[in-house]
mmCIF file of C-alpha atoms in Angstrom:
data_model
loop_
_atom_site.group_PDB
_atom_site.id
_atom_site.type_symbol
_atom_site.label_atom_id
_atom_site.label_comp_id
_atom_site.label_asym_id
_atom_site.label_seq_id
_atom_site.Cartn_x
_atom_site.Cartn_y
_atom_site.Cartn_z
ATOM 1 C CA MET A 79 40.830 -2.649 46.257
ATOM 2 C CA SER A 80 37.055 -1.685 46.906
ATOM 3 C CA LYS A 81 38.410 -0.020 49.751
ATOM 4 C CA TYR A 82 41.328 2.061 48.062
ATOM 5 C CA PHE A 83 38.829 2.556 44.957
ATOM 6 C CA SER A 84 36.598 4.411 47.466
ATOM 7 C CA THR A 85 39.089 6.674 48.852
ATOM 8 C CA TRP A 86 40.512 7.628 45.472
ATOM 9 C CA MET A 87 36.729 8.514 44.487
ATOM 10 C CA MET A 88 36.378 10.594 47.845
ATOM 11 C CA ALA A 89 39.209 12.471 47.020
ATOM 12 C CA ILE A 90 38.191 13.461 43.255
ATOM 13 C CA ILE A 91 35.133 14.466 44.511
ATOM 14 C CA ALA A 92 36.240 16.657 46.958
ATOM 15 C CA LEU A 93 38.879 18.324 44.572
ATOM 16 C CA PHE A 94 36.355 19.098 41.317
ATOM 17 C CA SER A 95 34.241 19.896 44.569
ATOM 18 C CA PHE A 96 36.923 22.268 45.608
ATOM 19 C CA PHE A 97 37.643 24.045 42.011
ATOM 20 C CA THR A 98 33.720 24.181 41.264
ATOM 21 C CA ASN A 99 32.950 26.016 44.356
ATOM 22 C CA GLU A 100 36.095 28.047 43.761
ATOM 23 C CA LEU A 101 34.608 28.600 40.038
ATOM 24 C CA ILE A 102 31.117 29.549 41.821
ATOM 25 C CA ALA A 103 32.722 32.320 43.980
ATOM 26 C CA GLN A 104 34.883 33.513 41.395
ATOM 27 C CA ASN A 105 31.720 34.086 38.763
ATOM 28 C CA SER A 106 29.226 34.995 41.282
ATOM 29 C CA LYS A 107 31.470 38.701 41.823
ATOM 30 C CA LYS A 108 28.953 41.532 42.060
ATOM 31 C CA THR A 109 31.615 44.285 41.087
ATOM 32 C CA GLU A 110 31.384 45.165 37.158
ATOM 33 C CA ASN A 111 32.853 48.045 37.265
ATOM 34 C CA VAL A 112 37.012 49.630 38.365
ATOM 35 C CA VAL A 113 38.405 52.722 39.494
ATOM 36 C CA LEU A 114 41.918 52.306 40.163
ATOM 37 C CA ILE A 115 43.218 55.782 42.039
ATOM 38 C CA LEU A 116 47.319 56.433 42.728
ATOM 39 C CA ILE A 117 48.187 59.117 44.972
ATOM 40 C CA ASP A 118 51.562 59.500 43.815
ATOM 41 C CA GLY A 119 54.307 59.532 46.933
ATOM 42 C CA TYR A 120 51.913 59.778 50.039
ATOM 43 C CA ARG A 121 53.042 58.742 53.079
ATOM 44 C CA TRP A 122 52.086 55.608 55.491
ATOM 45 C CA GLN A 123 52.675 57.786 58.137
ATOM 46 C CA GLU A 124 50.405 60.467 57.379
ATOM 47 C CA LEU A 125 47.047 57.920 56.240
ATOM 48 C CA PHE A 126 47.492 56.179 59.476
ATOM 49 C CA ARG A 127 49.074 58.692 62.325
ATOM 50 C CA GLY A 128 47.789 62.300 60.292
ATOM 51 C CA ALA A 129 49.477 64.817 60.462
ATOM 52 C CA GLU A 130 53.402 64.719 61.943
ATOM 53 C CA ARG A 131 53.473 67.349 64.727
ATOM 54 C CA GLY A 132 57.562 68.107 63.925
ATOM 55 C CA LEU A 133 56.938 68.387 60.797
ATOM 56 C CA LEU A 134 53.994 70.841 60.732
ATOM 57 C CA ALA A 135 55.688 73.220 63.526
ATOM 58 C CA ASP A 136 58.955 73.256 61.205
ATOM 59 C CA LYS A 137 59.310 76.667 59.959
ATOM 60 C CA ARG A 138 60.633 74.832 56.871
ATOM 61 C CA PHE A 139 58.316 73.513 55.355
ATOM 62 C CA ASN A 140 55.606 75.302 55.618
ATOM 63 C CA SER A 141 53.972 78.400 55.422
ATOM 64 C CA GLU A 142 53.591 81.280 58.065
ATOM 65 C CA ASP A 143 49.942 80.714 59.558
ATOM 66 C CA SER A 144 50.843 78.096 62.153
ATOM 67 C CA ILE A 145 47.725 78.601 64.146
ATOM 68 C CA ALA A 146 45.251 78.395 61.634
ATOM 69 C CA ARG A 147 47.122 74.938 60.107
ATOM 70 C CA PHE A 148 47.375 73.519 63.579
ATOM 71 C CA LYS A 149 43.654 73.949 64.121
ATOM 72 C CA LYS A 150 43.235 72.324 60.996
ATOM 73 C CA TYR A 151 45.389 69.046 61.029
ATOM 74 C CA TRP A 152 46.427 69.314 64.723
ATOM 75 C CA ASP A 153 45.046 67.049 67.757
ATOM 76 C CA GLU A 154 47.066 64.762 70.135
ATOM 77 C CA ASP A 155 45.002 61.781 69.322
ATOM 78 C CA PRO A 156 46.141 60.016 66.220
ATOM 79 C CA LEU A 157 42.852 58.639 65.385
ATOM 80 C CA VAL A 158 41.286 62.576 65.607
ATOM 81 C CA ARG A 159 44.319 63.620 63.687
ATOM 82 C CA ARG A 160 44.071 61.220 61.011
ATOM 83 C CA LYS A 161 40.357 61.525 60.639
ATOM 84 C CA LYS A 162 40.869 65.416 59.709
ATOM 85 C CA LEU A 163 43.006 65.343 57.373
ATOM 86 C CA MET A 164 41.301 62.482 55.485
ATOM 87 C CA PRO A 165 37.191 62.275 56.807
ATOM 88 C CA PHE A 166 35.978 60.746 54.187
ATOM 89 C CA THR A 167 38.643 57.654 54.390
ATOM 90 C CA TRP A 168 38.428 57.616 58.158
ATOM 91 C CA GLU A 169 34.403 57.637 58.295
ATOM 92 C CA TYR A 170 33.320 55.874 55.461
ATOM 93 C CA ILE A 171 36.023 53.733 53.887
ATOM 94 C CA ALA A 172 37.297 52.571 57.367
ATOM 95 C CA ARG A 173 33.124 51.150 58.021
ATOM 96 C CA HIS A 174 32.409 49.928 54.683
ATOM 97 C CA GLY A 175 36.212 48.721 53.530
ATOM 98 C CA GLN A 176 40.212 47.523 54.067
ATOM 99 C CA ILE A 177 43.011 49.641 54.827
ATOM 100 C CA TYR A 178 46.132 47.896 54.341
ATOM 101 C CA GLY A 179 49.665 49.026 55.333
ATOM 102 C CA ASN A 180 49.960 50.121 59.043
ATOM 103 C CA ARG A 181 53.234 49.206 60.228
ATOM 104 C CA ASP A 182 52.442 50.266 63.784
ATOM 105 C CA TYR A 183 50.546 46.570 63.370
ATOM 106 C CA ASP A 184 53.522 45.194 61.434
ATOM 107 C CA ASN A 185 50.793 45.331 58.352
ATOM 108 C CA LEU A 186 52.929 45.806 55.493
ATOM 109 C CA VAL A 187 52.358 47.154 52.140
ATOM 110 C CA GLU A 188 55.203 46.859 49.749
ATOM 111 C CA VAL A 189 56.801 47.883 46.235
ATOM 112 C CA THR A 190 58.973 44.827 44.762
ATOM 113 C CA ASN A 191 60.832 46.752 42.586
ATOM 114 C CA PRO A 192 64.310 47.990 44.187
ATOM 115 C CA TYR A 193 64.124 51.686 42.697
ATOM 116 C CA TRP A 194 61.193 53.288 44.751
ATOM 117 C CA ILE A 195 60.512 56.085 42.305
ATOM 118 C CA SER A 196 57.343 57.040 40.110
ATOM 119 C CA TYR A 197 58.366 55.502 36.397
ATOM 120 C CA PRO A 198 59.422 51.858 37.672
ATOM 121 C CA GLY A 199 56.697 52.390 40.793
ATOM 122 C CA ARG A 200 53.586 52.390 38.225
ATOM 123 C CA ALA A 201 55.254 50.392 35.869
ATOM 124 C CA GLU A 202 54.756 47.366 38.799
ATOM 125 C CA LEU A 203 51.123 48.363 39.800
ATOM 126 C CA TYR A 204 50.788 48.640 35.890
ATOM 127 C CA SER A 205 51.971 45.134 34.490
ATOM 128 C CA GLY A 206 51.812 43.118 37.939
ATOM 129 C CA PHE A 207 55.794 42.925 38.111
ATOM 130 C CA VAL A 208 58.824 44.262 37.959
ATOM 131 C CA ASP A 209 60.760 45.470 34.749
ATOM 132 C CA SER A 210 64.354 45.257 36.091
ATOM 133 C CA SER A 211 65.162 47.751 32.423
ATOM 134 C CA ILE A 212 62.938 50.492 33.699
ATOM 135 C CA GLN A 213 65.187 52.126 36.696
ATOM 136 C CA LYS A 214 64.630 55.998 36.170
ATOM 137 C CA ASN A 215 61.309 58.778 35.356
ATOM 138 C CA SER A 216 62.777 59.311 32.474
ATOM 139 C CA HIS A 217 62.597 55.851 30.647
ATOM 140 C CA PRO A 218 60.674 55.830 27.144
ATOM 141 C CA ASN A 219 57.373 54.422 26.271
ATOM 142 C CA ASN A 220 56.961 50.989 28.312
ATOM 143 C CA SER A 221 56.057 48.225 26.323
ATOM 144 C CA ASN A 222 55.559 45.770 28.757
ATOM 145 C CA ILE A 223 51.929 44.328 28.665
ATOM 146 C CA ASN A 224 49.820 46.155 31.335
ATOM 147 C CA VAL A 225 46.435 45.166 33.050
ATOM 148 C CA LEU A 226 44.548 48.094 31.806
ATOM 149 C CA GLU A 227 45.411 47.346 28.200
ATOM 150 C CA PHE A 228 44.560 43.297 29.699
ATOM 151 C CA ILE A 229 40.717 44.330 30.503
ATOM 152 C CA HIS A 230 40.954 46.966 27.132
ATOM 153 C CA ARG A 231 41.043 43.524 25.335
ATOM 154 C CA GLN A 232 38.508 41.353 26.591
ATOM 155 C CA LYS A 233 35.313 40.587 25.481
ATOM 156 C CA GLY A 234 32.833 43.743 27.354
ATOM 157 C CA PHE A 235 35.139 46.238 27.811
ATOM 158 C CA GLU A 236 36.471 47.461 24.865
ATOM 159 C CA GLY A 237 35.975 50.956 24.551
ATOM 160 C CA SER A 238 34.772 51.070 28.462
ATOM 161 C CA VAL A 239 39.017 51.464 29.614
ATOM 162 C CA ALA A 240 39.959 55.040 30.375
ATOM 163 C CA ALA A 241 43.179 56.840 32.126
ATOM 164 C CA PHE A 242 42.833 60.099 33.150
ATOM 165 C CA VAL A 243 47.165 61.176 34.564
ATOM 166 C CA CYS A 244 48.522 64.162 36.281
ATOM 167 C CA TRP A 245 52.207 63.491 34.806
ATOM 168 C CA ARG A 246 53.189 62.417 31.048
ATOM 169 C CA PRO A 247 55.604 59.877 32.051
ATOM 170 C CA ALA A 248 52.828 58.401 33.519
ATOM 171 C CA GLY A 249 51.237 58.114 30.181
ATOM 172 C CA LEU A 250 54.508 56.665 28.644
ATOM 173 C CA ALA A 251 54.489 53.781 31.666
ATOM 174 C CA LEU A 252 50.889 52.842 30.078
ATOM 175 C CA ASN A 253 52.216 52.678 26.529
ATOM 176 C CA LYS A 254 49.962 55.304 25.293
ATOM 177 C CA GLU A 255 51.527 55.119 21.931
ATOM 178 C CA ASN A 256 50.300 51.373 21.766
ATOM 179 C CA ALA A 257 47.492 50.910 24.386
ATOM 180 C CA GLY A 258 44.431 51.150 22.502
ATOM 181 C CA PHE A 259 42.358 52.702 25.100
ATOM 182 C CA LEU A 260 41.947 56.369 26.192
ATOM 183 C CA ILE A 261 44.998 57.498 27.981
ATOM 184 C CA ASN A 262 44.444 61.523 28.182
ATOM 185 C CA VAL A 263 47.853 63.202 29.364
ATOM 186 C CA PRO A 264 48.194 66.828 30.699
ATOM 187 C CA TRP A 265 46.710 69.605 28.600
ATOM 188 C CA GLU A 266 45.018 67.148 26.222
ATOM 189 C CA ASP A 267 41.546 67.530 26.043
ATOM 190 C CA VAL A 268 38.427 64.453 25.772
ATOM 191 C CA LYS A 269 37.302 64.365 23.123
ATOM 192 C CA GLY A 270 33.959 63.685 20.893
ATOM 193 C CA GLU A 271 31.492 64.944 19.113
ATOM 194 C CA LYS A 272 28.574 65.075 22.215
ATOM 195 C CA LEU A 273 30.580 66.521 25.120
ATOM 196 C CA THR A 274 28.663 67.117 27.806
ATOM 197 C CA ASP A 275 28.539 70.957 29.448
ATOM 198 C CA ALA A 276 30.632 69.721 32.503
ATOM 199 C CA GLN A 277 33.027 68.220 30.036
ATOM 200 C CA LYS A 278 33.665 71.031 28.158
ATOM 201 C CA LEU A 279 34.113 73.499 31.014
ATOM 202 C CA ALA A 280 36.822 70.299 32.638
ATOM 203 C CA ASN A 281 38.357 70.603 28.807
ATOM 204 C CA GLU A 282 39.065 74.248 29.631
ATOM 205 C CA LEU A 283 40.154 74.238 33.059
ATOM 206 C CA GLN A 284 42.934 72.927 32.588
ATOM 207 C CA HIS A 285 44.469 75.134 30.615
ATOM 208 C CA TYR A 286 43.836 77.822 32.891
ATOM 209 C CA ALA A 287 45.574 76.489 36.055
ATOM 210 C CA PRO A 288 48.856 77.879 36.461
ATOM 211 C CA LEU A 289 51.935 75.566 35.511
ATOM 212 C CA VAL A 290 52.997 75.259 39.182
ATOM 213 C CA PHE A 291 55.003 72.242 38.215
ATOM 214 C CA GLY A 292 55.954 72.481 34.704
ATOM 215 C CA TYR A 293 54.748 71.811 31.486
ATOM 216 C CA GLY A 294 55.075 67.818 31.979
ATOM 217 C CA GLU A 295 52.849 67.825 35.057
ATOM 218 C CA ARG A 296 48.916 69.255 35.621
ATOM 219 C CA LEU A 297 47.462 69.859 38.831
ATOM 220 C CA ASP A 298 45.119 67.272 40.679
ATOM 221 C CA PHE A 299 42.012 69.143 40.309
ATOM 222 C CA ALA A 300 42.575 69.092 36.545
ATOM 223 C CA VAL A 301 43.365 65.791 36.360
ATOM 224 C CA TYR A 302 39.465 64.827 38.844
ATOM 225 C CA ALA A 303 37.445 67.074 36.570
ATOM 226 C CA LEU A 304 38.297 65.332 33.444
ATOM 227 C CA ALA A 305 38.235 62.281 34.834
ATOM 228 C CA SER A 306 34.915 61.943 36.723
ATOM 229 C CA THR A 307 33.194 63.898 34.130
ATOM 230 C CA TYR A 308 34.397 61.273 31.734
ATOM 231 C CA ILE A 309 32.977 58.634 33.376
ATOM 232 C CA MET A 310 29.437 60.119 34.456
ATOM 233 C CA ALA A 311 28.930 60.816 30.614
ATOM 234 C CA ASN A 312 30.373 57.887 29.331
ATOM 235 C CA HIS A 313 30.433 54.846 31.921
ATOM 236 C CA PRO A 314 33.400 52.947 31.255
ATOM 237 C CA ARG A 315 34.097 50.246 33.135
ATOM 238 C CA PHE A 316 37.504 50.469 34.104
ATOM 239 C CA THR A 317 38.925 53.774 35.009
ATOM 240 C CA TYR A 318 42.437 55.259 36.445
ATOM 241 C CA ILE A 319 43.005 57.937 38.234
ATOM 242 C CA ASP A 320 46.641 59.685 38.761
ATOM 243 C CA LEU A 321 47.115 62.247 41.235
ATOM 244 C CA GLY A 322 50.313 63.613 42.152
ATOM 245 C CA ASP A 323 50.307 66.736 43.764
ATOM 246 C CA THR A 324 51.549 65.224 47.117
ATOM 247 C CA ASP A 325 55.171 64.027 45.595
ATOM 248 C CA GLU A 326 55.260 67.524 43.783
ATOM 249 C CA TYR A 327 54.853 69.839 47.243
ATOM 250 C CA ALA A 328 56.926 67.045 49.265
ATOM 251 C CA HIS A 329 59.546 67.468 47.129
ATOM 252 C CA ALA A 330 59.165 71.013 47.217
ATOM 253 C CA GLY A 331 59.622 70.723 51.209
ATOM 254 C CA GLN A 332 55.882 72.381 51.278
ATOM 255 C CA TYR A 333 54.338 70.042 54.157
ATOM 256 C CA ASP A 334 51.283 72.185 55.050
ATOM 257 C CA LYS A 335 50.279 72.035 50.838
ATOM 258 C CA TYR A 336 50.975 68.547 51.035
ATOM 259 C CA LEU A 337 48.711 68.065 53.775
ATOM 260 C CA ASP A 338 46.058 70.470 51.848
ATOM 261 C CA ASP A 339 46.234 68.305 48.784
ATOM 262 C CA ILE A 340 45.885 65.037 50.668
ATOM 263 C CA PHE A 341 42.753 66.703 52.857
ATOM 264 C CA ASN A 342 40.981 67.502 48.911
ATOM 265 C CA ILE A 343 41.959 64.281 47.239
ATOM 266 C CA ASP A 344 40.422 62.754 50.601
ATOM 267 C CA ARG A 345 37.130 65.258 49.108
ATOM 268 C CA MET A 346 37.709 64.052 45.522
ATOM 269 C CA ILE A 347 37.090 60.142 45.996
ATOM 270 C CA GLY A 348 34.235 60.756 48.529
ATOM 271 C CA ASN A 349 32.724 62.970 45.845
ATOM 272 C CA LEU A 350 33.245 60.756 42.959
ATOM 273 C CA TRP A 351 32.429 57.370 45.108
ATOM 274 C CA ASN A 352 28.585 59.136 46.383
ATOM 275 C CA SER A 353 28.018 60.180 42.689
ATOM 276 C CA MET A 354 28.945 57.138 40.822
ATOM 277 C CA GLN A 355 26.719 55.690 43.617
ATOM 278 C CA ALA A 356 24.105 57.622 42.522
ATOM 279 C CA ASP A 357 24.097 56.542 39.182
ATOM 280 C CA ALA A 358 22.318 53.070 38.806
ATOM 281 C CA PHE A 359 25.343 52.202 36.002
ATOM 282 C CA TYR A 360 27.481 52.152 38.804
ATOM 283 C CA LYS A 361 25.523 51.418 42.539
ATOM 284 C CA ASP A 362 26.653 48.732 44.125
ATOM 285 C CA LYS A 363 28.572 47.368 40.864
ATOM 286 C CA THR A 364 31.416 49.320 41.518
ATOM 287 C CA THR A 365 34.777 49.132 43.260
ATOM 288 C CA PHE A 366 37.878 51.655 44.352
ATOM 289 C CA ILE A 367 41.209 50.774 45.063
ATOM 290 C CA ILE A 368 43.587 53.615 46.242
ATOM 291 C CA VAL A 369 46.793 52.836 46.432
ATOM 292 C CA THR A 370 50.707 54.660 46.045
ATOM 293 C CA ASP A 371 53.852 53.957 43.689
ATOM 294 C CA HIS A 372 56.729 54.501 46.282
ATOM 295 C CA GLY A 373 56.841 55.708 50.252
ATOM 296 C CA ARG A 374 59.528 58.722 51.931
ATOM 297 C CA GLY A 375 61.636 59.372 54.008
ATOM 298 C CA GLU A 376 61.212 60.504 57.559
ATOM 299 C CA GLY A 377 62.546 63.423 59.282
ATOM 300 C CA ASP A 378 64.003 65.702 57.161
ATOM 301 C CA GLN A 379 63.881 62.860 54.319
ATOM 302 C CA TRP A 380 60.087 63.175 54.340
ATOM 303 C CA THR A 381 60.856 65.088 51.228
ATOM 304 C CA ASP A 382 62.657 62.716 49.197
ATOM 305 C CA HIS A 383 62.684 59.354 47.662
ATOM 306 C CA TYR A 384 64.997 57.038 46.517
ATOM 307 C CA HIS A 385 66.522 53.343 47.014
ATOM 308 C CA THR A 386 69.037 55.391 49.099
ATOM 309 C CA VAL A 387 66.099 56.736 51.233
ATOM 310 C CA PRO A 388 64.816 54.346 53.962
ATOM 311 C CA HIS A 389 61.206 54.066 54.234
ATOM 312 C CA SER A 390 60.676 55.081 50.577
ATOM 313 C CA GLY A 391 59.110 50.968 49.591
ATOM 314 C CA GLU A 392 56.457 51.597 52.289
ATOM 315 C CA THR A 393 53.158 51.899 50.555
ATOM 316 C CA TRP A 394 49.719 51.425 51.490
ATOM 317 C CA ALA A 395 46.619 50.052 49.646
ATOM 318 C CA MET A 396 42.615 50.583 50.558
ATOM 319 C CA ILE A 397 40.024 49.010 48.710
ATOM 320 C CA LEU A 398 36.335 49.904 49.124
ATOM 321 C CA GLY A 399 33.305 47.777 47.006
ATOM 322 C CA PRO A 400 30.565 45.698 46.838
ATOM 323 C CA ASP A 401 32.843 42.427 47.104
ATOM 324 C CA SER A 402 35.219 43.516 49.828
ATOM 325 C CA LYS A 403 34.623 42.362 53.358
ATOM 326 C CA ALA A 404 34.389 45.629 55.361
ATOM 327 C CA LEU A 405 37.277 44.656 57.779
ATOM 328 C CA GLY A 406 38.506 48.630 58.126
ATOM 329 C CA GLU A 407 41.857 49.469 58.866
ATOM 330 C CA VAL A 408 43.858 45.418 59.248
ATOM 331 C CA LYS A 409 45.671 45.101 61.869
ATOM 332 C CA THR A 410 46.941 41.787 61.442
ATOM 333 C CA PRO A 411 50.606 41.172 60.752
ATOM 334 C CA GLY A 412 50.993 39.991 57.062
ATOM 335 C CA ARG A 413 52.401 41.796 53.821
ATOM 336 C CA ILE A 414 51.505 42.793 50.431
ATOM 337 C CA TYR A 415 52.812 43.639 47.680
ATOM 338 C CA GLN A 416 52.489 46.569 44.687
ATOM 339 C CA ASN A 417 52.634 43.285 42.002
ATOM 340 C CA GLN A 418 49.697 41.977 43.396
ATOM 341 C CA PHE A 419 47.318 44.600 42.544
ATOM 342 C CA ALA A 420 47.144 44.172 38.327
ATOM 343 C CA ALA A 421 45.509 40.479 39.300
ATOM 344 C CA THR A 422 43.601 41.785 42.048
ATOM 345 C CA MET A 423 41.946 44.409 40.381
ATOM 346 C CA ALA A 424 41.581 41.765 37.170
ATOM 347 C CA ARG A 425 40.428 38.475 39.497
ATOM 348 C CA LEU A 426 37.052 41.848 40.578
ATOM 349 C CA LEU A 427 35.896 41.863 36.868
ATOM 350 C CA ASN A 428 36.309 37.960 36.554
ATOM 351 C CA LEU A 429 39.209 38.106 34.315
ATOM 352 C CA GLU A 430 42.377 36.296 35.199
ATOM 353 C CA TYR A 431 45.722 38.056 34.552
ATOM 354 C CA THR A 432 49.081 36.118 34.857
ATOM 355 C CA ALA A 433 50.866 38.248 32.073
ATOM 356 C CA ASN A 434 52.595 35.095 30.903
ATOM 357 C CA GLY A 435 53.094 33.902 34.824
ATOM 358 C CA ARG A 436 55.051 36.862 35.953
ATOM 359 C CA ALA A 437 52.011 38.888 37.785
ATOM 360 C CA GLY A 438 51.762 38.877 41.436
ATOM 361 C CA MET A 439 48.905 36.649 43.054
ATOM 362 C CA PRO A 440 45.588 38.265 43.501
ATOM 363 C CA VAL A 441 45.003 39.666 47.184
ATOM 364 C CA GLU A 442 42.377 37.425 48.051
ATOM 365 C CA SER A 443 42.010 39.025 51.590
ATOM 366 C CA MET A 444 40.126 41.898 49.279
ATOM 367 C CA MET A 445 37.409 39.776 47.912
ATOM 368 C CA ARG A 446 35.365 37.332 49.432
#
């Protein structure tokens, strides 16, 4: 009797110790702020291999100046090539953060929605689950709970969540109508009684930018200017930055401009990281998560993505912050999904987001 009792007690103690250690680990996280950055329709192929020679040389997809283009982006070594395209990513994030999705190593990141387009991809990212009624980019306001709205409702986060999006439907996917936090969509000015001079200039500049992609989408530099100046002036604890020129240039078949935008986005990410690390509010207490919403096709189909275009569900992810081990480029076989990032971001902030049991589980390897 005593033997069984002793074994039972030891099991109880071990279980209690496990949950206690888990709770301590969760509550000891250093992350107090999260920045989520989405790069619309950016392929894993360019991220991990750099510019693709066949597309770079194809006159159908590029401007006349091929010599300058090759000098800027080409090298026979793919490791050099990708660093030319994204120097901050491969010189800094690869040393201090984690990069997932290199399918050459069977390291897979994928969406779980079957549609492989922008609105469903964003909705899955925001909510952590797939709503089968969201099938098109023309879907109306998304009334599903999303992780930004969830965080905004938690104690200590009220008024400290902000989203800056390049594309009007992204605002709908975030439930702009009822979300209760700042969701800045194309051509809206950031409002406030005490805007900094930088914020006033960012408001003004977006209206001078050409309508390259029509009224529904503004250029990435304008989104970055509005978001970065807001961050430095208001110190939100969760900021979402939604960038989309990559997808538009790809649909237009402009490979050189697609590459140029990625080069510029990499610089934006690096500059924002450095600015926030120089600010006492954010320094060593901030995690960046960088993702995309869908993949693209290969060869001539690189311009497109849809459930009928192979490889359009293949994505990638990056994380950089005080609670993420410096794994660099993850080369071990494995698979993570788009529906896991919502819970991961919440967990980093010591919050549990489940969306009533529908959300994917956090990516444990992204956290210490």
